[in-house]
Short mmCIF file of C-alpha atoms and ligand atoms in Angstrom, two decimals:
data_model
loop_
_atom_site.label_atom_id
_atom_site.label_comp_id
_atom_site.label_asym_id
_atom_site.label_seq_id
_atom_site.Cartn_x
_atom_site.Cartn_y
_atom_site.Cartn_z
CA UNK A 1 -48.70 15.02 11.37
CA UNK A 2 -45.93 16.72 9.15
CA UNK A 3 -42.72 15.56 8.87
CA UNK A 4 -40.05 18.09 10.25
CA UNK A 5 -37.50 18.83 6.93
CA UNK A 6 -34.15 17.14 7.66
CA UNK A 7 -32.44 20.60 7.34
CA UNK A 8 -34.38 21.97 10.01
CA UNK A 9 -34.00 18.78 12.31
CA UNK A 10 -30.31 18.70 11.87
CA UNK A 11 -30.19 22.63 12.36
CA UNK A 12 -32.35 22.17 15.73
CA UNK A 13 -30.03 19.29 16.75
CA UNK A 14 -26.72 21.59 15.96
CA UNK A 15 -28.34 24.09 18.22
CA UNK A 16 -29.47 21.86 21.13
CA UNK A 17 -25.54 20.17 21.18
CA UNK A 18 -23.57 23.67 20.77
CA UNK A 19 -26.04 24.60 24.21
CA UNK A 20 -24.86 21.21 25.74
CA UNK A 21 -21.50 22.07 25.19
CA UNK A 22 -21.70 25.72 26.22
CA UNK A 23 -23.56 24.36 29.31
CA UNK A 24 -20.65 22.21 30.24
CA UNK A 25 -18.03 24.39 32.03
CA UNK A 26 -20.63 25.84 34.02
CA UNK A 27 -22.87 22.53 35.48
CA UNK A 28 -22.40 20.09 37.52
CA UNK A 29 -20.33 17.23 36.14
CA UNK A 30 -22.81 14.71 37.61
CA UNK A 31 -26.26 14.90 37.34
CA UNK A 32 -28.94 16.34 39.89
CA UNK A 33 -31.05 13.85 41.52
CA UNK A 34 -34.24 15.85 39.92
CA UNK A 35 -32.86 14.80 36.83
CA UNK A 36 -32.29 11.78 37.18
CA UNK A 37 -35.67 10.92 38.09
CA UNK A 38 -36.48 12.15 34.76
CA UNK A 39 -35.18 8.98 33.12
CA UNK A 40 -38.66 7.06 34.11
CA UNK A 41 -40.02 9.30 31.51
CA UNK A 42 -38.29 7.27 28.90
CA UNK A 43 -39.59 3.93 30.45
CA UNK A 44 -42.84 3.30 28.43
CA UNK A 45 -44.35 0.79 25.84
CA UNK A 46 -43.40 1.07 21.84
CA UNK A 47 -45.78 3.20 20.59
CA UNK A 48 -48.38 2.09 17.80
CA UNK A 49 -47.52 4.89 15.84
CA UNK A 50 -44.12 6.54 15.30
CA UNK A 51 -43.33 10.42 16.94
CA UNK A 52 -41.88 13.06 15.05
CA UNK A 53 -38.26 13.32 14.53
CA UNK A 54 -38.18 16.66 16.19
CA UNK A 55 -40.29 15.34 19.37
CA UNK A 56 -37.67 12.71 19.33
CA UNK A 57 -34.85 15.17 19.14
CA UNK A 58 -36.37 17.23 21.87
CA UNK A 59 -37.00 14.06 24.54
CA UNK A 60 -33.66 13.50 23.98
CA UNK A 61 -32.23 16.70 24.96
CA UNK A 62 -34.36 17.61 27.32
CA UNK A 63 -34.10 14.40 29.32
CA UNK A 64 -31.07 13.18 28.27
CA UNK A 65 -28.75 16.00 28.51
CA UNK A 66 -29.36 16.83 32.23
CA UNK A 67 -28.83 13.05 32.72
CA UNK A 68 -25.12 12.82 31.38
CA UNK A 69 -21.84 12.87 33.43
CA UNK A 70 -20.34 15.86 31.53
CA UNK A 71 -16.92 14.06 30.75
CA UNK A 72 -16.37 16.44 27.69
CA UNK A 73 -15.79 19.06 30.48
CA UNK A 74 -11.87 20.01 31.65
CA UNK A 75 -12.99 19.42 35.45
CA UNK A 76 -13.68 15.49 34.84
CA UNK A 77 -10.46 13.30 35.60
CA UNK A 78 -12.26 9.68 36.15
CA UNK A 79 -10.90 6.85 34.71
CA UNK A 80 -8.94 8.12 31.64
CA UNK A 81 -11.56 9.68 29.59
CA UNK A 82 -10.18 12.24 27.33
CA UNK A 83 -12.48 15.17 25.60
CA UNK A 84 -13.29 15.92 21.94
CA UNK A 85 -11.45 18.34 20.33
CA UNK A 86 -14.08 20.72 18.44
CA UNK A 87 -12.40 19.64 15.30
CA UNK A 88 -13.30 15.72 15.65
CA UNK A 89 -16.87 16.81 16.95
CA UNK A 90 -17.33 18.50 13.93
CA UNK A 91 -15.56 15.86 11.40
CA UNK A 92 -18.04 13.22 13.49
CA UNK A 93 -21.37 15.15 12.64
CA UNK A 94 -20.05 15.54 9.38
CA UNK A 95 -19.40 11.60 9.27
CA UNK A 96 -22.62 10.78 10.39
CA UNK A 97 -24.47 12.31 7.99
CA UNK A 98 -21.94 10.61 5.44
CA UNK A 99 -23.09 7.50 7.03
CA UNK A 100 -20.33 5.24 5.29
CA UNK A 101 -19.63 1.70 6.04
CA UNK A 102 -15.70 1.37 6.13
CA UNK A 103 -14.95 -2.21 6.01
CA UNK A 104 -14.22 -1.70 2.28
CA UNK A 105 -12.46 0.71 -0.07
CA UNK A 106 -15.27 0.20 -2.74
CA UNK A 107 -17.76 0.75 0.72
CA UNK A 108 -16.00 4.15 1.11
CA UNK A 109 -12.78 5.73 -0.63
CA UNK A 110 -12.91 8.36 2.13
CA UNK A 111 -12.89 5.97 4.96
CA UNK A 112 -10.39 4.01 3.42
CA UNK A 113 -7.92 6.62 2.53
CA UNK A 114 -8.19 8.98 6.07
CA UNK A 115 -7.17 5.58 7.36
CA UNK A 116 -4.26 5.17 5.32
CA UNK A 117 -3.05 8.67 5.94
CA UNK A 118 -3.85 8.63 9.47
CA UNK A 119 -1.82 5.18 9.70
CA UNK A 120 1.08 6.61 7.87
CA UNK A 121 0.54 9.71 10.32
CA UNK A 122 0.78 7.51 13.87
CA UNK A 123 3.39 5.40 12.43
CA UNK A 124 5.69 8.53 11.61
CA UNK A 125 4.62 10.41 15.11
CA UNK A 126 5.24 7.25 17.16
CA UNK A 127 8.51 6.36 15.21
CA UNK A 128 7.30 3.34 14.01
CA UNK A 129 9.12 0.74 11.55
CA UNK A 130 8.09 1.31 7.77
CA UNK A 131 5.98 -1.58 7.06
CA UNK A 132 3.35 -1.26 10.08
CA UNK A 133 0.29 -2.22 9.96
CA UNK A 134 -2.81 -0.73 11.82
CA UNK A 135 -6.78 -0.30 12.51
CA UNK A 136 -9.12 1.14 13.87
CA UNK A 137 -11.02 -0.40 16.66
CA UNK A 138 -13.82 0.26 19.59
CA UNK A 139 -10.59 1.09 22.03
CA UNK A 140 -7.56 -0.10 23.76
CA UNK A 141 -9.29 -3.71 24.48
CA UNK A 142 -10.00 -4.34 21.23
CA UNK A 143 -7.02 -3.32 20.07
CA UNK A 144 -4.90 -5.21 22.79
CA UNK A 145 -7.32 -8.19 21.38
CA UNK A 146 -6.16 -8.06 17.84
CA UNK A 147 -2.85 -7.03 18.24
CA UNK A 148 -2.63 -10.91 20.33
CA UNK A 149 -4.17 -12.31 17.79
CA UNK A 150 -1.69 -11.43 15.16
CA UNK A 151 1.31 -12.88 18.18
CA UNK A 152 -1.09 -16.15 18.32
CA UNK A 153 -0.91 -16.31 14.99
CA UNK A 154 2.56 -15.39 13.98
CA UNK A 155 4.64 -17.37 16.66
CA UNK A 156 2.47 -20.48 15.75
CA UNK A 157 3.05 -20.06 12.15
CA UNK A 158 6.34 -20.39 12.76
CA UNK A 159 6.37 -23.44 14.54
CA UNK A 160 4.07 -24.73 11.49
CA UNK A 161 0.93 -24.39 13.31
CA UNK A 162 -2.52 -22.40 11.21
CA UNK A 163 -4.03 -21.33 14.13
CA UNK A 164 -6.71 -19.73 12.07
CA UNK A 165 -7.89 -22.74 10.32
CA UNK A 166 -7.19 -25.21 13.52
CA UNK A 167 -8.04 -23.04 16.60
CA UNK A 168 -5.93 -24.13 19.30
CA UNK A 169 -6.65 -27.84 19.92
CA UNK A 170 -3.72 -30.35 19.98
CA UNK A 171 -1.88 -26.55 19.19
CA UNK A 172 1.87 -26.14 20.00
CA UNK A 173 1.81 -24.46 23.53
CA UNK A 174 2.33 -20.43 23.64
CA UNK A 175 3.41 -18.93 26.89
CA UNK A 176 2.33 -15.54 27.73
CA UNK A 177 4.65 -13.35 30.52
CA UNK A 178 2.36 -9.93 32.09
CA UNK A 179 3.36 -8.23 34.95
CA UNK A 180 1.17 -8.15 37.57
CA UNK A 181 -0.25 -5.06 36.81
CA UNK A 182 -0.99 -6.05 33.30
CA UNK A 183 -4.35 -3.71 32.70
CA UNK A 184 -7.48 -6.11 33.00
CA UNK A 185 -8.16 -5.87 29.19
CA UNK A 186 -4.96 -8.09 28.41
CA UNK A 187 -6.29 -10.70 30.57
CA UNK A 188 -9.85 -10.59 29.16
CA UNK A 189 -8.20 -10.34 25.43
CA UNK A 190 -5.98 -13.30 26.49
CA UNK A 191 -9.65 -15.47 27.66
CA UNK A 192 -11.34 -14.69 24.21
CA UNK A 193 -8.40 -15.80 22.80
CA UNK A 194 -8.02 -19.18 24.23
CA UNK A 195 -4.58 -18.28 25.91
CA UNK A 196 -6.70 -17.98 29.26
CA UNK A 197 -6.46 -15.11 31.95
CA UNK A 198 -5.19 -17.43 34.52
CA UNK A 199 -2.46 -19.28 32.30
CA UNK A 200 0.00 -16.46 32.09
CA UNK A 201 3.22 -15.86 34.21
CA UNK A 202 3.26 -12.82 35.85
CA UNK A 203 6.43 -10.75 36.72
CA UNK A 204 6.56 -8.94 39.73
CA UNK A 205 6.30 -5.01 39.59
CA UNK A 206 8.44 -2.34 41.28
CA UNK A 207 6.79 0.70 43.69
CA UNK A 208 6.10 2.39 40.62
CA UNK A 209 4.09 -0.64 39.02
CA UNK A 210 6.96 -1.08 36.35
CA UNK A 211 7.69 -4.78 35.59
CA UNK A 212 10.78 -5.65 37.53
CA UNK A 213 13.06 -6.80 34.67
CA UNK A 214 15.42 -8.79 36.72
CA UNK A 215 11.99 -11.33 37.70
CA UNK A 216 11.46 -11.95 33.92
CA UNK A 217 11.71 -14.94 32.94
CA UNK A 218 13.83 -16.75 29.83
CA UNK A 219 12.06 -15.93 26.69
CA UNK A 220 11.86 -17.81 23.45
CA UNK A 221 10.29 -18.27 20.07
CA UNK A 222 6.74 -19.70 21.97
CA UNK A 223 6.54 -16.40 24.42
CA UNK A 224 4.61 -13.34 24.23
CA UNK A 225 5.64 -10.59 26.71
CA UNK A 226 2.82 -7.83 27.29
CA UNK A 227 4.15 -4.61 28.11
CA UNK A 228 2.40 -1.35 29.00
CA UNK A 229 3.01 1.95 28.55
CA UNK A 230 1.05 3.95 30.73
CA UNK A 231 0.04 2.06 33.86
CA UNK A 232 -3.61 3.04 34.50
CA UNK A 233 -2.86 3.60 38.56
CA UNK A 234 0.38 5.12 38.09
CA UNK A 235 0.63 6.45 34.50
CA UNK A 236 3.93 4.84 34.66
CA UNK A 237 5.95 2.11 31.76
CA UNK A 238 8.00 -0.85 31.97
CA UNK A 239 11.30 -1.29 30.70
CA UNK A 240 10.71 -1.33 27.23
CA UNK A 241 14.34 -1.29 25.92
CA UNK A 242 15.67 -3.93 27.92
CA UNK A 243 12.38 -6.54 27.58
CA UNK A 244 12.16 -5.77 23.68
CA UNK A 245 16.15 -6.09 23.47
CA UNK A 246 15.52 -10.01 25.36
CA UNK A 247 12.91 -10.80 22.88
CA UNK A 248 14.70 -9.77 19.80
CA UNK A 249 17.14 -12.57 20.70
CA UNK A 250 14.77 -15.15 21.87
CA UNK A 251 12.23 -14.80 18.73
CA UNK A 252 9.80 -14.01 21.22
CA UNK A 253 6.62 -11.40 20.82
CA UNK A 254 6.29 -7.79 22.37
CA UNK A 255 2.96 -6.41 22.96
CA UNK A 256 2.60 -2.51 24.43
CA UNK A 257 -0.24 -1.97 25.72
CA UNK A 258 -0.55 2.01 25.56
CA UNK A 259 -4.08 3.12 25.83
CA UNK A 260 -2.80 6.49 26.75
CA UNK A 261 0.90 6.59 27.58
CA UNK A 262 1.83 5.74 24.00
CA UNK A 263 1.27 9.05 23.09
CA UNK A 264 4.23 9.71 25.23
CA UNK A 265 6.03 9.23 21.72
CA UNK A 266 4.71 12.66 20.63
CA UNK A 267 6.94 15.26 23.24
CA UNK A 268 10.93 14.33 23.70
CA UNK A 269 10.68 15.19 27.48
CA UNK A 270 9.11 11.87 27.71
CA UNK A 271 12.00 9.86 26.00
CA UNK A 272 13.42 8.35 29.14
CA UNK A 273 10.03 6.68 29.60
CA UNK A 274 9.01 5.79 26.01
CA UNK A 275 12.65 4.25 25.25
CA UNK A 276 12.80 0.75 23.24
CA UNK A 277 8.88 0.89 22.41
CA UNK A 278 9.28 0.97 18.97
CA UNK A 279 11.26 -2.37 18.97
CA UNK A 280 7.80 -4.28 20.19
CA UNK A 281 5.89 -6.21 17.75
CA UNK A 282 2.50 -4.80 18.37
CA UNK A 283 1.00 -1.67 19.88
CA UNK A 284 -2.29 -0.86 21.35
CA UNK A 285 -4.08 2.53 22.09
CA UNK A 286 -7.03 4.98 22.13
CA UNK A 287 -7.94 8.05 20.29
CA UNK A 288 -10.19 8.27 22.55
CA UNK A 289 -8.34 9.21 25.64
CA UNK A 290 -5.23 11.39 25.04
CA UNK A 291 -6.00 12.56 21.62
CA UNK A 292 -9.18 13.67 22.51
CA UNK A 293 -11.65 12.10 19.75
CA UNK A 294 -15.00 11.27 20.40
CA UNK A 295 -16.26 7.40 21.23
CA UNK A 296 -15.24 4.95 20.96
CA UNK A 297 -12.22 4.92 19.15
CA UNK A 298 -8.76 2.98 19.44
CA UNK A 299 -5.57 1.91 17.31
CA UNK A 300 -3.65 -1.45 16.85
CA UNK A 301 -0.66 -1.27 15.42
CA UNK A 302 1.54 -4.51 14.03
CA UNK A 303 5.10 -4.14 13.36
CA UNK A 304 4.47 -7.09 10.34
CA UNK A 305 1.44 -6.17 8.56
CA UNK A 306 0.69 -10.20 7.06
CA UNK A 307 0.62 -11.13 10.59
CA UNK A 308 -2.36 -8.32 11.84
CA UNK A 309 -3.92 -9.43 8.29
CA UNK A 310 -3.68 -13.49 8.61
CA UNK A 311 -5.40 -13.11 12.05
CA UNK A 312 -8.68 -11.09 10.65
CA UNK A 313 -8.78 -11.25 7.35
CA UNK A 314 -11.99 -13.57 6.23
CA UNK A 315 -13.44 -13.62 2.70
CA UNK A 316 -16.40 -14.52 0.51
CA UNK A 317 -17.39 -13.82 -2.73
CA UNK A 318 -19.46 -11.02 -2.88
CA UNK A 319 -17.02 -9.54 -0.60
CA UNK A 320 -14.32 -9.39 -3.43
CA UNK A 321 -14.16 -5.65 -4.82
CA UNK A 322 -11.53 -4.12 -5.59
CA UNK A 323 -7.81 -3.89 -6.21
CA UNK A 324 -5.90 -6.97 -4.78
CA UNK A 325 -2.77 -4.85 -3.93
CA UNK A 326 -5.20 -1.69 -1.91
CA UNK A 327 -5.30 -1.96 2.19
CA UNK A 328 -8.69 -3.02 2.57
CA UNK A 329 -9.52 -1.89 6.34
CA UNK A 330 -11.70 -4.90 7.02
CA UNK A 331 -9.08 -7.48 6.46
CA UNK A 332 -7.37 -6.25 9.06
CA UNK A 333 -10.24 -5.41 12.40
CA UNK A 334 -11.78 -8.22 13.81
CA UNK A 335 -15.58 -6.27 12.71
CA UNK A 336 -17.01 -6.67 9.55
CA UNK A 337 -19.24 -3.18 9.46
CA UNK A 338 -17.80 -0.76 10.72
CA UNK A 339 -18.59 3.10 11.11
CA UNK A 340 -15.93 5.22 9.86
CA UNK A 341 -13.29 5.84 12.95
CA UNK A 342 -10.39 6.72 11.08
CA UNK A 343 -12.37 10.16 10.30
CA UNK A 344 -12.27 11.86 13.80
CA UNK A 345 -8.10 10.32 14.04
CA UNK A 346 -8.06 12.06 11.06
CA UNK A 347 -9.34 15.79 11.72
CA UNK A 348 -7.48 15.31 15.42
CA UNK A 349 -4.23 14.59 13.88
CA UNK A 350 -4.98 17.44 11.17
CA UNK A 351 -5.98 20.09 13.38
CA UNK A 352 -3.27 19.80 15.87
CA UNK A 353 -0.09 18.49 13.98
CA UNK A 354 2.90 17.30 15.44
CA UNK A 355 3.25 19.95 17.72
CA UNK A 356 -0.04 20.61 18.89
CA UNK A 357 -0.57 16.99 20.19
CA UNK A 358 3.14 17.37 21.57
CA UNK A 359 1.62 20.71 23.38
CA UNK A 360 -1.64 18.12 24.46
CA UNK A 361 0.54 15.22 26.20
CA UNK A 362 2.44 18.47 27.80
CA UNK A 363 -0.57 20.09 29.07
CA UNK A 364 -2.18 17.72 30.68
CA UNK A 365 1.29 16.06 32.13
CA UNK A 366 1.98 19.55 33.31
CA UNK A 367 -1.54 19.64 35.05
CA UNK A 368 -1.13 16.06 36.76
CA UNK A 369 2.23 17.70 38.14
CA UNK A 370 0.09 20.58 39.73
CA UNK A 371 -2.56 18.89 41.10
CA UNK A 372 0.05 16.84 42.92
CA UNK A 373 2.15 19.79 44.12
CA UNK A 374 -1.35 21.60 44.95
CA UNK A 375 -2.33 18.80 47.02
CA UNK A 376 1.12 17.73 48.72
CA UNK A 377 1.38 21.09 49.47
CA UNK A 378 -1.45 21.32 51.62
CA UNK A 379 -0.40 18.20 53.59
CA UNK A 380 -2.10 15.33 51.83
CA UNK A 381 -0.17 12.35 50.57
CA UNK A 382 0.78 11.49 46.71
CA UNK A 383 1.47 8.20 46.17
CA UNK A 384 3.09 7.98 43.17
CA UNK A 385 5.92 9.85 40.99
CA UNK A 386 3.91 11.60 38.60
CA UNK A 387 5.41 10.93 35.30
CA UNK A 388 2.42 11.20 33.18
CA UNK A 389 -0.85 12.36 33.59
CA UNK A 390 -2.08 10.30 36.35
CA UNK A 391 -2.19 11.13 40.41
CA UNK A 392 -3.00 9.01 43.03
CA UNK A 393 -3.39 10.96 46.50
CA UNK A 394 -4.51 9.59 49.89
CA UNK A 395 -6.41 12.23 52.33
CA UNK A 396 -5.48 10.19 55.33
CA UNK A 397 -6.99 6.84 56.25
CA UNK A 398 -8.82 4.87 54.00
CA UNK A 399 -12.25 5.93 55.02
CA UNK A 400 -11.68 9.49 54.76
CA UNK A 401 -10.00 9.09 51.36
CA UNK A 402 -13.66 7.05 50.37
CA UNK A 403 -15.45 9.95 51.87
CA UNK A 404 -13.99 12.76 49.74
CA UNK A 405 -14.16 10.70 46.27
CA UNK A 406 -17.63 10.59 47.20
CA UNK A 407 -18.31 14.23 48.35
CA UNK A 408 -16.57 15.07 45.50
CA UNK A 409 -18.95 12.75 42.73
CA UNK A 410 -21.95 14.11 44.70
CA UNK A 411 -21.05 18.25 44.70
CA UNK A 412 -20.47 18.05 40.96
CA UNK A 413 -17.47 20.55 40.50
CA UNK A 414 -14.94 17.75 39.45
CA UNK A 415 -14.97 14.07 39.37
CA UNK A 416 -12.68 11.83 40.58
CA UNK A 417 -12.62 8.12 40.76
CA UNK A 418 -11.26 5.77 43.74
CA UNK A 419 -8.38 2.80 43.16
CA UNK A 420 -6.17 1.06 45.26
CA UNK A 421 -2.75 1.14 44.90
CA UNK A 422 -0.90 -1.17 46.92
CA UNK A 423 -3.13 -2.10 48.91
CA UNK A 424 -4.06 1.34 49.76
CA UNK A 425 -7.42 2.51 48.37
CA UNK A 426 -6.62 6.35 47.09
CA UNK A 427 -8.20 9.02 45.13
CA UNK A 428 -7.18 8.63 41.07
CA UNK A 429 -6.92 11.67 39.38
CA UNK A 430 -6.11 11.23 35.58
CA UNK A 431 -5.80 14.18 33.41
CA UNK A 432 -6.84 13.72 30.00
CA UNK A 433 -8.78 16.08 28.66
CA UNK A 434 -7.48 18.60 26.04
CA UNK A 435 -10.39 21.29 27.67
CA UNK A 436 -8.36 21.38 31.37
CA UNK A 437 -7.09 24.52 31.94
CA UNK A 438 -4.69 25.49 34.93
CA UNK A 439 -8.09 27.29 36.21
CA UNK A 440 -10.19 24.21 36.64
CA UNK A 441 -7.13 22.46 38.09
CA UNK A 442 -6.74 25.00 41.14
CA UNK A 443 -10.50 24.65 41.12
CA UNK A 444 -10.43 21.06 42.10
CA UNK A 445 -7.81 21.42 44.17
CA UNK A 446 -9.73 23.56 46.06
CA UNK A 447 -12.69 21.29 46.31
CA UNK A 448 -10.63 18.60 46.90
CA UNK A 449 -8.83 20.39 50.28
CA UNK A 450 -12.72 22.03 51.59
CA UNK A 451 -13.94 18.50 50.98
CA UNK A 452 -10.92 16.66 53.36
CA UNK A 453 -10.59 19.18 55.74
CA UNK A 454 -14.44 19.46 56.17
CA UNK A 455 -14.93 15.71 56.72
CA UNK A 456 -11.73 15.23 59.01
CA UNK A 457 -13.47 17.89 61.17
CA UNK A 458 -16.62 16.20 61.15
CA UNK A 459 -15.50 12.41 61.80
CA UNK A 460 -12.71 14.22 64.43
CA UNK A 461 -16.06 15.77 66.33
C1 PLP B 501 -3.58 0.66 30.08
C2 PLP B 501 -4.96 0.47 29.56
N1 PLP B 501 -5.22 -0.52 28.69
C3 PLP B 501 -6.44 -0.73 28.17
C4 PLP B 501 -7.50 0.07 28.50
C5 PLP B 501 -8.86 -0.19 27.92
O1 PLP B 501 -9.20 0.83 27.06
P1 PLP B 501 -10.67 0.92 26.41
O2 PLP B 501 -11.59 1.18 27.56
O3 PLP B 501 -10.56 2.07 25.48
O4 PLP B 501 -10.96 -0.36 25.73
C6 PLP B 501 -7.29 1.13 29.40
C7 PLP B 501 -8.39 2.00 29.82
O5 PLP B 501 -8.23 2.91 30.61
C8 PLP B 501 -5.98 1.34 29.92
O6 PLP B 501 -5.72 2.34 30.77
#
């Protein structure tokens, strides 16, 4: 058997993904059932001897293409996936074929300088303090992870404490204030971290989900306060001013988690929201979701850049290239290898520019806003004040509301995920793709209206 030439494999693979991505728009976001049973295809033993790279390439599009949730398209609003920006899909092939490993400078200039300038880049679009240190991470949880382990670190340093060396036994105790709607990943960062899920005081939250700032607590010099910035129900912040203002006084630490919402910094109409967040200590989000690069892909930022570094830096000899005064990216991300993330930030950032990811966190703000007007308009309920890009919207009683999330997953002509907010399970819409276009929103809100009003006339029969 010959050996297809890489050219032609890579051309063959170029073709097969521009189809997939042509295909998008017009297929059903989930898919068929047809297809699915395809995936049994894949289930068989290692075989003896290998199979062509372009038999490979042509399983793998054949079955697997049919078989993926088409979250690239504009008519998916589950979770809060964003898109890819045709820019960062091409910077990403480009990348792979590159193939660097960007835990060093010496491993990869490239890698290592798009991350500088893509650093410099977030720091300057989220009005950041000079000094800031960042890196680039799987997503928001890892980031919320090592952005608390540079607050472990750096409040007990101060009270003489080397954390790193010691771990946390006979350790000075750190308390650690969320509000009760503190996203899950701050809780599962605070477990691997030894701070435990459980041990944390949690300040009540408002109708909104905002952390109710008269319910929080004294701080001082042994506290870490985790805000958010985006709430993943709601879209909506807590009072950043006001708890960063308490903490600068106290000594204590500020974390933001902002998965999405920090890219709130980018438009001014957002500026009531996004007030005092540069005065945290740390900052976590995804380029992933707003910004529209491809997986997986997310940002810590660390107002003190010896603190992010003291928490993951880890050395051995014939790990020491280079010049002692460069940013090495490893010293700073809790990975060793690591592919080269900063790339895709890079082209994003590059390709847009200050105002085209302004015009991104407007679009898709501006869509949230419609889909709740579409929907409130025809009678059904929305439960929050859409200040971002999320919705949450109730058909009626609880069962129909499950019955149109799934009519909706099953017809395939948007996607929508279920939550429940305040006790009420509702339908979450979250707008975060930069392919939505005003079109595929009045789409969905028509699917959305023929799927409620045909179910409340079947149960009402
Ligand atoms: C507020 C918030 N924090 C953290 C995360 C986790 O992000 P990731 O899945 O990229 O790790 C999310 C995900 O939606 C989020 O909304």
């Amino acid at each position: 058997m010959e050996a297809t030439p890489p050219g032609e494999l890579l051309q063959d693979a170029a073709q097969r993904a521009i189809a997939y991505l042509q295909s998008v728009p017009h297929r059903s976001i989930t898919p068929s059932p047809q297809a699915l049973l395809r995936l049994g295809e894949l289930n068989h033993p290692l075989p003896q001897t290998g199979v062509d790279a372009r038999e490979v390439l042509r399983r793998l599009d054949e079955i697997g293409s049919p078989t993926t949730v088409a979250t690239t398209g504009g008519r998916y609003f589950g979770l809060v996936i964003g898109g890819t920006l045709p820019a960062t899909i091409a910077a990403n092939w480009l990348a792979a074929a590159w193939d660097q490993n960007a835990s060093f400078r010496w491993t990869s200039p490239i890698a290592a300088t798009l991350e500088d300038v893509s650093l410099q880049w977030l720091s300057d679009l989220f009005g950041l303090p000079d000094g800031v240190a960042g890196a680039f991470v799987t997503g928001a949880s890892m980031a919320n992870m090592s952005a608390l382990a540079s607050a472990r670190h750096a409040l007990l340093s101060r009270l003489g404490w080397d954390v790193e060396a010691k771990g946390l036994y006979g350790a000075p105790e750190l308390r650690v204030v969320v509000s009760e709607e503190a996203h899950i990943t701050i809780l599962k960062s605070l477990s691997l971290l030894g701070l435990g899920r459980e041990r944390v005081i949690r300040v009540p939250t408002d109708h909104r989900g905002r952390l109710k700032i008269e319910s929080l607590p004294a701080l001082d010099d042994r506290t870490i306060v985790c805000i958010q910035a985006g709430n993943v129900n709601t879209g909506d912040f807590d009072p950043a001013a006001e708890v960063c203002r308490r903490a600068r006084e106290a000594g204590a630490w500020v974390h933001v988690d902002g998965a999405f919402g920090l890219w709130a910094l980018a438009h001014p109409a957002f500026t009531a929201l996004t007030e005092g967040l540069a005065m945290a200590d740390s900052w976590a989000t995804d380029g992933h979701k707003l910004l529209n690069v491809p997986y997986d892909s997310g940002i810590v930022l660390v107002r003190n850049a010896a603190d992010l570094r003291a928490a993951m830096s880890a050395n051995a000899a014939y790990l020491a290239e280079g010049d002692a005064g460069d940013r090495e990216p490893s010293h700073y991300t809790p990975e060793s290898s690591r592919r080269a993330r900063g790339v895709e930030i890079w082209a994003a950032l590059l390709n847009l520019g200050r105002d085209g990811i302004a015009g991104l966190v407007e679009r898709t703000c501006r869509h949230a806003r419609s889909f709740a007007k579409g929907l409130s308009d025809q009678g059904f309920e929305i439960l929050n004040d859409v200040v971002l890009n999320q919705v949450l919207v109730s058909f009626g009683s609880p069962e129909l509301t499950r019955a149109v999330i799934r009519h909706l997953q099953s017809e395939g002509i948007c996607w929508c995920g279920g939550t429940v907010w305040q006790g009420r399970p509702v339908m979450r819409i979250s707008v975060s793709n930069w392919a939505t276009t005003e079109a595929d929103v009045q789409l969905s809100i028509e699917a959305m209206v023929r799927a409620a009003r045909q179910l409340h006339a079947e149960s009402s029969a």
